[in-house]
Amino acid sequence: SSRVVEIQSQMSERAVELLGLPEDRPCLLLDVGCGSGLSGDYISEDGHYWIGMDISPAMLDVAVEREVEGDLLLADVGHGIPFRPGMFDGCISISAVQWLCNADKKSHSPPKRLYQFFSTLYTALARGSRAVLQLYPENSEQLELITAQAMRAGFTGGMVVDYPNSAKAKKFFLCLFVGTSGTLPKGLGTECAGGEEIHQAKFTNKRTRFTNMKGKSVKKSRDWILEKKERRRRQGKEVRADTKYTGRKRRPRF
């Protein structure tokens, strides 16, 4: 549903913001549990490249059908992250990591799977980069288990909680640093007095994201399409030549 898509893209946007990426160059990000590539769309719009991993072939089929710009890998992250050391400038994950706490098979040990995931993720990330993992923990034990395995793997950092006082909007982001301990970003809506104000503004703001925020082209406009085609050419993909018809609206009937 469009509500789910909207929440997903808000969380992706927040996760990428918490990564604190350099402004001056495109980065390569890993999207853990990328599903149908909704967070990937946001990463691409932001001008970055990504590789997505997911355990569900059905979800990845949807991503392929949607022609997402990232590369996709079918894999169980509980077996580890199979990329060369220092390859990624950051990692995001939207509502996926809590699944590693479930023992789906007799042989599954959640602490081992979490440690395997975090230790290989640590290696795959460039020094000085971050991983921001949004998750829905079932309880505080789960939260502690996840955080403990991340720290054991060498990460520093901790939990950033947005809107801690709101049952509906409360979101957990595990914000992890590689090789440098940065200062943990502040959660949104943590200043009680005017907290509600901020929360409202934040959401109304998002709905107008494609009406030229940050001077970017309005989504699906001619400029936006040309930029997207240009990005795909740079990635070495086959793209049709631009013509005067590119991005033109069709008449309602032929």
C-alpha positions as a Python dict, from the first residue, in 0.01 Angstrom:
ca = {
    (1, 'S'): (0, 0, 0),
    (2, 'S'): (111, 357, -59),
    (3, 'R'): (123, 421, 318),
    (4, 'V'): (377, 141, 361),
    (5, 'V'): (581, 272, 68),
    (6, 'E'): (576, 619, 220),
    (7, 'I'): (692, 499, 563),
    (8, 'Q'): (959, 284, 397),
    (9, 'S'): (1097, 576, 198),
    (10, 'Q'): (1092, 803, 505),
    (11, 'M'): (1294, 544, 697),
    (12, 'S'): (1535, 500, 405),
    (13, 'E'): (1582, 874, 387),
    (14, 'R'): (1647, 893, 761),
    (15, 'A'): (1889, 597, 749),
    (16, 'V'): (2089, 756, 466),
    (17, 'E'): (2092, 1086, 656),
    (18, 'L'): (2230, 907, 964),
    (19, 'L'): (2512, 761, 748),
    (20, 'G'): (2655, 1115, 719),
    (21, 'L'): (2793, 1050, 370),
    (22, 'P'): (3038, 1292, 207),
    (23, 'E'): (2854, 1553, -4),
    (24, 'D'): (3105, 1574, -285),
    (25, 'R'): (3108, 1225, -434),
    (26, 'P'): (2879, 929, -505),
    (27, 'C'): (2918, 639, -261),
    (28, 'L'): (2861, 266, -289),
    (29, 'L'): (2615, 141, -26),
    (30, 'L'): (2504, -204, 83),
    (31, 'D'): (2129, -247, 143),
    (32, 'V'): (2070, -546, 373),
    (33, 'G'): (1725, -700, 326),
    (34, 'C'): (1662, -477, 25),
    (35, 'G'): (1333, -650, -67),
    (36, 'S'): (1176, -495, -378),
    (37, 'G'): (1431, -211, -375),
    (38, 'L'): (1226, 74, -225),
    (39, 'S'): (1516, 203, -15),
    (40, 'G'): (1740, 154, -316),
    (41, 'D'): (1521, 398, -511),
    (42, 'Y'): (1592, 661, -249),
    (43, 'I'): (1967, 586, -255),
    (44, 'S'): (1969, 622, -638),
    (45, 'E'): (1774, 946, -622),
    (46, 'D'): (2031, 1074, -377),
    (47, 'G'): (2298, 1009, -642),
    (48, 'H'): (2461, 702, -485),
    (49, 'Y'): (2512, 344, -603),
    (50, 'W'): (2400, 33, -417),
    (51, 'I'): (2403, -342, -398),
    (52, 'G'): (2107, -510, -230),
    (53, 'M'): (2097, -848, -52),
    (54, 'D'): (1777, -1034, 29),
    (55, 'I'): (1678, -1386, 124),
    (56, 'S'): (1350, -1376, -72),
    (57, 'P'): (1361, -1463, -444),
    (58, 'A'): (1004, -1331, -482),
    (59, 'M'): (1097, -987, -348),
    (60, 'L'): (1407, -970, -568),
    (61, 'D'): (1193, -1064, -871),
    (62, 'V'): (979, -760, -795),
    (63, 'A'): (1294, -546, -773),
    (64, 'V'): (1409, -673, -1114),
    (65, 'E'): (1065, -606, -1260),
    (66, 'R'): (1075, -253, -1122),
    (67, 'E'): (1411, -205, -1297),
    (68, 'V'): (1588, -79, -987),
    (69, 'E'): (1931, 71, -1042),
    (70, 'G'): (2119, -138, -786),
    (71, 'D'): (2272, -482, -826),
    (72, 'L'): (2092, -762, -644),
    (73, 'L'): (2216, -1068, -460),
    (74, 'L'): (2003, -1355, -330),
    (75, 'A'): (2160, -1453, 2),
    (76, 'D'): (2102, -1514, 371),
    (77, 'V'): (2297, -1245, 560),
    (78, 'G'): (2311, -1484, 857),
    (79, 'H'): (2578, -1667, 654),
    (80, 'G'): (2780, -1347, 629),
    (81, 'I'): (2841, -1066, 382),
    (82, 'P'): (3035, -1205, 83),
    (83, 'F'): (3214, -893, -41),
    (84, 'R'): (3576, -792, -44),
    (85, 'P'): (3718, -589, 248),
    (86, 'G'): (3650, -216, 260),
    (87, 'M'): (3425, -226, -45),
    (88, 'F'): (3130, -23, 87),
    (89, 'D'): (3109, 341, 198),
    (90, 'G'): (2812, 258, 416),
    (91, 'C'): (2533, 11, 483),
    (92, 'I'): (2165, 62, 546),
    (93, 'S'): (1897, -187, 640),
    (94, 'I'): (1526, -120, 680),
    (95, 'S'): (1333, -355, 914),
    (96, 'A'): (1539, -666, 839),
    (97, 'V'): (1804, -736, 1103),
    (98, 'Q'): (1556, -845, 1375),
    (99, 'W'): (1487, -1158, 1163),
    (100, 'L'): (1834, -1285, 1250),
    (101, 'C'): (1706, -1329, 1608),
    (102, 'N'): (1471, -1607, 1495),
    (103, 'A'): (1600, -1963, 1483),
    (104, 'D'): (1418, -2085, 1171),
    (105, 'K'): (1612, -2408, 1150),
    (106, 'K'): (1732, -2645, 1423),
    (107, 'S'): (2092, -2558, 1331),
    (108, 'H'): (2035, -2182, 1364),
    (109, 'S'): (2187, -2010, 1663),
    (110, 'P'): (2079, -1642, 1666),
    (111, 'P'): (2393, -1513, 1847),
    (112, 'K'): (2617, -1699, 1598),
    (113, 'R'): (2421, -1577, 1296),
    (114, 'L'): (2425, -1220, 1426),
    (115, 'Y'): (2798, -1239, 1492),
    (116, 'Q'): (2862, -1387, 1146),
    (117, 'F'): (2660, -1102, 991),
    (118, 'F'): (2822, -821, 1191),
    (119, 'S'): (3183, -945, 1171),
    (120, 'T'): (3172, -986, 792),
    (121, 'L'): (2983, -657, 754),
    (122, 'Y'): (3255, -486, 959),
    (123, 'T'): (3516, -618, 716),
    (124, 'A'): (3318, -522, 404),
    (125, 'L'): (3286, -158, 518),
    (126, 'A'): (3552, 106, 455),
    (127, 'R'): (3726, 244, 765),
    (128, 'G'): (3548, 552, 897),
    (129, 'S'): (3214, 452, 744),
    (130, 'R'): (2885, 368, 916),
    (131, 'A'): (2608, 112, 911),
    (132, 'V'): (2257, 231, 998),
    (133, 'L'): (2014, -52, 1063),
    (134, 'Q'): (1651, 36, 1128),
    (135, 'L'): (1484, -248, 1313),
    (136, 'Y'): (1167, -349, 1495),
    (137, 'P'): (1289, -526, 1808),
    (138, 'E'): (1040, -754, 1982),
    (139, 'N'): (1173, -665, 2328),
    (140, 'S'): (1472, -517, 2505),
    (141, 'E'): (1648, -856, 2523),
    (142, 'Q'): (1650, -873, 2145),
    (143, 'L'): (1786, -521, 2126),
    (144, 'E'): (2065, -611, 2370),
    (145, 'L'): (2148, -933, 2185),
    (146, 'I'): (2179, -749, 1852),
    (147, 'T'): (2383, -461, 1996),
    (148, 'A'): (2613, -695, 2192),
    (149, 'Q'): (2702, -898, 1879),
    (150, 'A'): (2767, -578, 1682),
    (151, 'M'): (3008, -453, 1950),
    (152, 'R'): (3173, -794, 1971),
    (153, 'A'): (3241, -770, 1596),
    (154, 'G'): (3431, -443, 1649),
    (155, 'F'): (3166, -177, 1584),
    (156, 'T'): (3120, 122, 1812),
    (157, 'G'): (2807, 336, 1832),
    (158, 'G'): (2462, 249, 1956),
    (159, 'M'): (2091, 300, 1928),
    (160, 'V'): (1935, 621, 1794),
    (161, 'V'): (1566, 635, 1881),
    (162, 'D'): (1344, 876, 1687),
    (163, 'Y'): (1026, 1003, 1857),
    (164, 'P'): (1078, 794, 2171),
    (165, 'N'): (758, 936, 2327),
    (166, 'S'): (529, 842, 2042),
    (167, 'A'): (385, 491, 2025),
    (168, 'K'): (325, 524, 1651),
    (169, 'A'): (627, 713, 1521),
    (170, 'K'): (895, 560, 1747),
    (171, 'K'): (1176, 416, 1537),
    (172, 'F'): (1498, 236, 1633),
    (173, 'F'): (1814, 291, 1429),
    (174, 'L'): (2125, 99, 1528),
    (175, 'C'): (2397, 342, 1422),
    (176, 'L'): (2737, 172, 1398),
    (177, 'F'): (3082, 316, 1330),
    (178, 'V'): (3373, 136, 1167),
    (179, 'G'): (3718, 211, 1305),
    (180, 'T'): (3630, 557, 1435),
    (181, 'S'): (3395, 629, 1717),
    (182, 'G'): (3186, 920, 1599),
    (183, 'T'): (2933, 1100, 1814),
    (184, 'L'): (2598, 929, 1807),
    (185, 'P'): (2344, 1145, 1621),
    (186, 'K'): (2047, 1273, 1821),
    (187, 'G'): (1710, 1104, 1778),
    (188, 'L'): (1434, 1313, 1623),
    (189, 'G'): (1159, 1439, 1851),
    (190, 'T'): (1366, 1397, 2165),
    (191, 'E'): (1315, 1753, 2288),
    (192, 'C'): (985, 1708, 2469),
    (193, 'A'): (853, 2063, 2483),
    (194, 'G'): (819, 2134, 2111),
    (195, 'G'): (857, 1773, 2006),
    (196, 'E'): (513, 1750, 1851),
    (197, 'E'): (579, 2057, 1632),
    (198, 'I'): (890, 1904, 1485),
    (199, 'H'): (718, 1574, 1426),
    (200, 'Q'): (438, 1734, 1226),
    (201, 'A'): (670, 1948, 1018),
    (202, 'K'): (887, 1647, 945),
    (203, 'F'): (598, 1449, 798),
    (204, 'T'): (430, 1725, 599),
    (205, 'N'): (767, 1813, 459),
    (206, 'K'): (818, 1462, 324),
    (207, 'R'): (504, 1458, 112),
    (208, 'T'): (644, 1734, -104),
    (209, 'R'): (978, 1566, -149),
    (210, 'F'): (968, 1566, -526),
    (211, 'T'): (848, 1922, -565),
    (212, 'N'): (1204, 2031, -598),
    (213, 'M'): (1358, 1984, -258),
    (214, 'K'): (1732, 2056, -253),
    (215, 'G'): (1698, 2189, -608),
    (216, 'K'): (1646, 1839, -743),
    (217, 'S'): (1428, 1772, -1045),
    (218, 'V'): (1065, 1691, -986),
    (219, 'K'): (1018, 1314, -1005),
    (220, 'K'): (925, 1181, -1350),
    (221, 'S'): (988, 1521, -1514),
    (222, 'R'): (1203, 1538, -1829),
    (223, 'D'): (1509, 1654, -1628),
    (224, 'W'): (1462, 1374, -1377),
    (225, 'I'): (1438, 1115, -1658),
    (226, 'L'): (1748, 1255, -1833),
    (227, 'E'): (1944, 1248, -1506),
    (228, 'K'): (1839, 891, -1442),
    (229, 'K'): (1934, 783, -1796),
    (230, 'E'): (2270, 957, -1759),
    (231, 'R'): (2334, 771, -1431),
    (232, 'R'): (2249, 441, -1594),
    (233, 'R'): (2488, 514, -1884),
    (234, 'R'): (2764, 584, -1634),
    (235, 'Q'): (2693, 243, -1483),
    (236, 'G'): (2751, 92, -1827),
    (237, 'K'): (2387, -5, -1878),
    (238, 'E'): (2209, 1, -2213),
    (239, 'V'): (1994, 311, -2233),
    (240, 'R'): (1790, 444, -2525),
    (241, 'A'): (1911, 766, -2685),
    (242, 'D'): (1749, 1091, -2569),
    (243, 'T'): (1509, 1245, -2820),
    (244, 'K'): (1266, 1533, -2822),
    (245, 'Y'): (1001, 1283, -2708),
    (246, 'T'): (1187, 1187, -2390),
    (247, 'G'): (969, 1261, -2088),
    (248, 'R'): (681, 1392, -2296),
    (249, 'K'): (330, 1331, -2170),
    (250, 'R'): (118, 1115, -2399),
    (251, 'R'): (-221, 1242, -2502),
    (252, 'P'): (-498, 1069, -2307),
    (253, 'R'): (-629, 890, -2620),
    (254, 'F'): (-476, 795, -2951),
}
